[in-house]
CSV table of C-alpha atoms in Angstrom, one decimal:
chain,number,residue,atom,x,y,z
A,1,UNK,CA,-29.5,-76.0,-13.0
A,2,UNK,CA,-30.7,-76.0,-8.8
A,3,UNK,CA,-29.2,-77.1,-6.4
A,4,UNK,CA,-30.9,-80.8,-5.4
A,5,UNK,CA,-33.1,-80.5,-1.9
A,6,UNK,CA,-31.3,-81.8,1.6
A,7,UNK,CA,-32.9,-83.1,4.5
A,8,UNK,CA,-30.2,-81.6,6.7
A,9,UNK,CA,-31.4,-78.7,5.6
A,10,UNK,CA,-34.3,-78.9,5.7
A,11,UNK,CA,-34.4,-80.0,9.0
A,12,UNK,CA,-32.2,-77.1,10.1
A,13,UNK,CA,-35.1,-75.2,9.2
A,14,UNK,CA,-37.9,-77.3,10.8
A,15,UNK,CA,-35.6,-77.4,14.1
A,16,UNK,CA,-35.0,-73.3,13.6
A,17,UNK,CA,-38.4,-72.5,12.9
A,18,UNK,CA,-39.2,-74.3,16.5
A,19,UNK,CA,-36.8,-72.6,18.4
A,20,UNK,CA,-37.8,-68.9,17.7
A,21,UNK,CA,-41.9,-69.9,17.0
A,22,UNK,CA,-41.0,-71.1,21.0
A,23,UNK,CA,-39.5,-68.3,22.2
A,24,UNK,CA,-41.3,-65.3,19.1
A,25,UNK,CA,-44.8,-67.1,18.6
A,26,UNK,CA,-45.7,-67.9,15.2
A,27,UNK,CA,-44.8,-64.0,14.1
A,28,UNK,CA,-41.1,-65.3,14.0
A,29,UNK,CA,-39.7,-63.8,10.8
A,30,UNK,CA,-38.4,-66.1,7.6
A,31,UNK,CA,-35.6,-64.4,8.3
A,32,UNK,CA,-35.0,-65.1,11.9
A,33,UNK,CA,-35.5,-68.5,10.9
A,34,UNK,CA,-33.0,-68.7,7.9
A,35,UNK,CA,-30.3,-67.7,9.9
A,36,UNK,CA,-30.5,-69.5,12.9
A,37,UNK,CA,-30.9,-72.4,10.5
A,38,UNK,CA,-27.2,-71.2,8.8
A,39,UNK,CA,-28.9,-71.3,5.2
A,40,UNK,CA,-29.0,-68.2,3.1
A,41,UNK,CA,-33.3,-66.8,3.5
A,42,UNK,CA,-34.3,-68.2,0.2
A,43,UNK,CA,-33.8,-71.6,1.6
A,44,UNK,CA,-36.9,-71.5,3.9
A,45,UNK,CA,-38.8,-71.2,0.7
A,46,UNK,CA,-37.0,-73.9,-1.4
A,47,UNK,CA,-38.2,-76.4,0.7
A,48,UNK,CA,-41.5,-74.2,1.8
A,49,UNK,CA,-43.2,-72.2,0.0
A,50,UNK,CA,-44.9,-70.4,2.0
A,51,UNK,CA,-44.5,-69.4,5.5
A,52,UNK,CA,-47.9,-71.3,5.4
A,53,UNK,CA,-46.6,-74.4,4.5
A,54,UNK,CA,-44.0,-74.0,6.9
A,55,UNK,CA,-46.2,-74.1,9.7
A,56,UNK,CA,-48.3,-77.1,8.6
A,57,UNK,CA,-45.5,-79.2,7.7
A,58,UNK,CA,-44.4,-78.6,11.5
A,59,UNK,CA,-47.5,-79.2,13.2
A,60,UNK,CA,-47.8,-82.4,11.0
A,61,UNK,CA,-44.2,-83.8,12.2
A,62,UNK,CA,-43.8,-82.2,15.3
A,63,UNK,CA,-47.9,-84.2,16.4
A,64,UNK,CA,-46.4,-87.4,13.8
A,65,UNK,CA,-43.2,-87.2,16.4
A,66,UNK,CA,-45.8,-86.9,19.6
A,67,UNK,CA,-48.0,-90.3,18.1
A,68,UNK,CA,-44.7,-92.5,17.6
A,69,UNK,CA,-43.6,-91.8,20.7
A,70,UNK,CA,-46.9,-92.4,22.5
A,71,UNK,CA,-47.5,-95.3,20.6
A,72,UNK,CA,-44.3,-97.0,20.5
A,73,UNK,CA,-44.3,-100.4,23.2
A,74,UNK,CA,-48.2,-99.9,22.9
A,75,UNK,CA,-49.9,-103.3,23.2
A,76,UNK,CA,-53.1,-104.0,21.9
A,77,UNK,CA,-52.9,-106.9,25.1
A,78,UNK,CA,-54.0,-105.8,28.4
A,79,UNK,CA,-56.5,-103.8,29.9
A,80,UNK,CA,-58.0,-100.1,29.5
A,81,UNK,CA,-56.3,-98.9,32.5
A,82,UNK,CA,-52.7,-100.0,30.9
A,83,UNK,CA,-53.1,-98.4,27.5
A,84,UNK,CA,-54.3,-95.6,28.9
A,85,UNK,CA,-51.2,-95.1,31.5
A,86,UNK,CA,-48.6,-96.6,28.8
A,87,UNK,CA,-50.3,-93.3,26.9
A,88,UNK,CA,-50.5,-91.1,29.9
A,89,UNK,CA,-46.4,-91.5,30.7
A,90,UNK,CA,-45.2,-91.6,27.7
A,91,UNK,CA,-47.4,-88.1,26.6
A,92,UNK,CA,-46.1,-86.3,29.1
A,93,UNK,CA,-42.9,-87.5,29.4
A,94,UNK,CA,-42.6,-86.6,25.7
A,95,UNK,CA,-43.8,-82.9,27.0
A,96,UNK,CA,-42.2,-82.6,29.8
A,97,UNK,CA,-38.9,-82.7,27.4
A,98,UNK,CA,-39.6,-81.1,25.0
A,99,UNK,CA,-41.3,-77.9,25.7
A,100,UNK,CA,-40.3,-75.6,22.8
A,101,UNK,CA,-42.2,-78.4,20.7
A,102,UNK,CA,-44.8,-78.7,23.0
A,103,UNK,CA,-45.3,-74.7,22.8
A,104,UNK,CA,-44.6,-74.7,19.2
A,105,UNK,CA,-47.4,-77.5,18.9
A,106,UNK,CA,-50.7,-75.4,20.9
A,107,UNK,CA,-50.2,-72.4,18.9
A,108,UNK,CA,-50.3,-74.4,15.3
A,109,UNK,CA,-53.4,-75.6,16.8
A,110,UNK,CA,-54.9,-72.7,17.3
A,111,UNK,CA,-53.7,-70.8,14.4
A,112,UNK,CA,-55.9,-70.3,11.5
A,113,UNK,CA,-53.2,-70.6,9.3
A,114,UNK,CA,-52.5,-74.5,9.9
A,115,UNK,CA,-55.3,-75.6,7.5
A,116,UNK,CA,-58.0,-77.9,9.0
A,117,UNK,CA,-57.1,-80.6,7.0
A,118,UNK,CA,-53.9,-80.5,8.6
A,119,UNK,CA,-55.4,-80.8,11.4
A,120,UNK,CA,-57.6,-83.8,10.9
A,121,UNK,CA,-54.6,-85.4,9.2
A,122,UNK,CA,-52.9,-85.2,12.8
A,123,UNK,CA,-55.8,-86.3,14.5
A,124,UNK,CA,-57.1,-89.1,12.4
A,125,UNK,CA,-52.7,-90.2,13.1
A,126,UNK,CA,-54.0,-90.2,16.1
A,127,UNK,CA,-56.1,-92.7,16.6
A,128,UNK,CA,-54.7,-94.9,18.4
A,129,UNK,CA,-54.9,-93.1,21.0
A,130,UNK,CA,-58.2,-91.3,20.8
A,131,UNK,CA,-60.2,-94.8,20.5
A,132,UNK,CA,-58.6,-95.8,23.5
A,133,UNK,CA,-60.0,-92.6,25.0
A,134,UNK,CA,-63.0,-92.2,23.7
A,135,UNK,CA,-63.5,-96.7,24.4
A,136,UNK,CA,-62.9,-95.7,28.3
A,137,UNK,CA,-65.1,-92.7,29.0
A,138,UNK,CA,-67.8,-94.1,27.4
A,139,UNK,CA,-69.1,-95.3,30.7
A,140,UNK,CA,-67.7,-92.4,32.7
A,141,UNK,CA,-69.1,-89.1,33.4
A,142,UNK,CA,-68.6,-87.4,30.3
A,143,UNK,CA,-69.8,-90.4,28.3
A,144,UNK,CA,-72.7,-88.0,26.3
A,145,UNK,CA,-70.3,-85.5,25.8
A,146,UNK,CA,-69.1,-84.7,22.4
A,147,UNK,CA,-65.1,-87.0,21.4
A,148,UNK,CA,-64.1,-82.8,21.1
A,149,UNK,CA,-64.8,-81.8,24.6
A,150,UNK,CA,-63.4,-85.1,26.3
A,151,UNK,CA,-60.7,-84.9,24.0
A,152,UNK,CA,-60.0,-81.0,25.2
A,153,UNK,CA,-60.4,-82.2,28.4
A,154,UNK,CA,-57.8,-84.6,29.0
A,155,UNK,CA,-55.3,-82.6,26.6
A,156,UNK,CA,-55.8,-80.1,29.4
A,157,UNK,CA,-55.4,-82.2,32.0
A,158,UNK,CA,-51.9,-83.5,29.7
A,159,UNK,CA,-50.8,-80.0,29.5
A,160,UNK,CA,-50.9,-78.8,32.8
A,161,UNK,CA,-49.0,-82.2,34.8
A,162,UNK,CA,-45.9,-81.5,31.4
A,163,UNK,CA,-46.0,-78.1,33.2
A,164,UNK,CA,-45.4,-78.9,36.5
A,165,UNK,CA,-43.7,-82.4,35.8
A,166,UNK,CA,-40.7,-79.2,34.0
A,167,UNK,CA,-40.7,-77.5,36.8
A,168,UNK,CA,-40.2,-79.6,39.1
A,169,UNK,CA,-38.1,-83.2,38.0
A,170,UNK,CA,-37.8,-84.1,41.4
A,171,UNK,CA,-41.7,-84.9,41.9
A,172,UNK,CA,-42.2,-85.4,38.3
A,173,UNK,CA,-42.8,-89.6,37.9
A,174,UNK,CA,-45.5,-88.5,41.3
A,175,UNK,CA,-46.9,-86.3,39.2
A,176,UNK,CA,-47.4,-88.1,36.3
A,177,UNK,CA,-49.2,-91.0,38.0
A,178,UNK,CA,-51.5,-88.2,40.9
A,179,UNK,CA,-52.6,-86.8,37.8
A,180,UNK,CA,-53.1,-90.3,35.4
A,181,UNK,CA,-55.3,-91.6,38.5
A,182,UNK,CA,-57.3,-88.3,38.6
A,183,UNK,CA,-57.8,-88.8,34.4
A,184,UNK,CA,-58.5,-92.6,35.3
A,185,UNK,CA,-61.4,-91.5,38.2
A,186,UNK,CA,-62.2,-88.8,36.3
A,187,UNK,CA,-62.8,-91.2,32.4
A,188,UNK,CA,-64.4,-94.5,34.4
């Protein structure tokens, strides 16, 4: 009789995969992931029948954590600037504090192994942030651009901000606020 799946074991595999992929890239071996997780090699495939399924699960898990962090406390009350500031501060703080997850998400976001349906589900889950960015940008310099382009510009700025926040924690808040002002002026 097969042993029931354990959420602890699954989470150990996820956490190990994040650490190894952040260090070694998407080529990290499942055997190494299992070893790092302290589980038998075959256990990875008990929870994720293929490496592609592991990648898709990782993508959604990290995306959902990020979205939950960003959306937590976000109120529909308040003006667009306050709402965008909330998103920006929570997003960049999360990224600065979770550099491994951010690196893994960046790799998975451009991987052909992450299904388009998975990427679309991640995008759909971020609807509050995406809609707010679309709304803020509707009158600015990027108003006639495709939303995917606007999103890529915002993500690039966020990534740069997170990098600098991580490198210089003493000035992290200053960097966060300065780039928010830049973002606000660029979108409006």
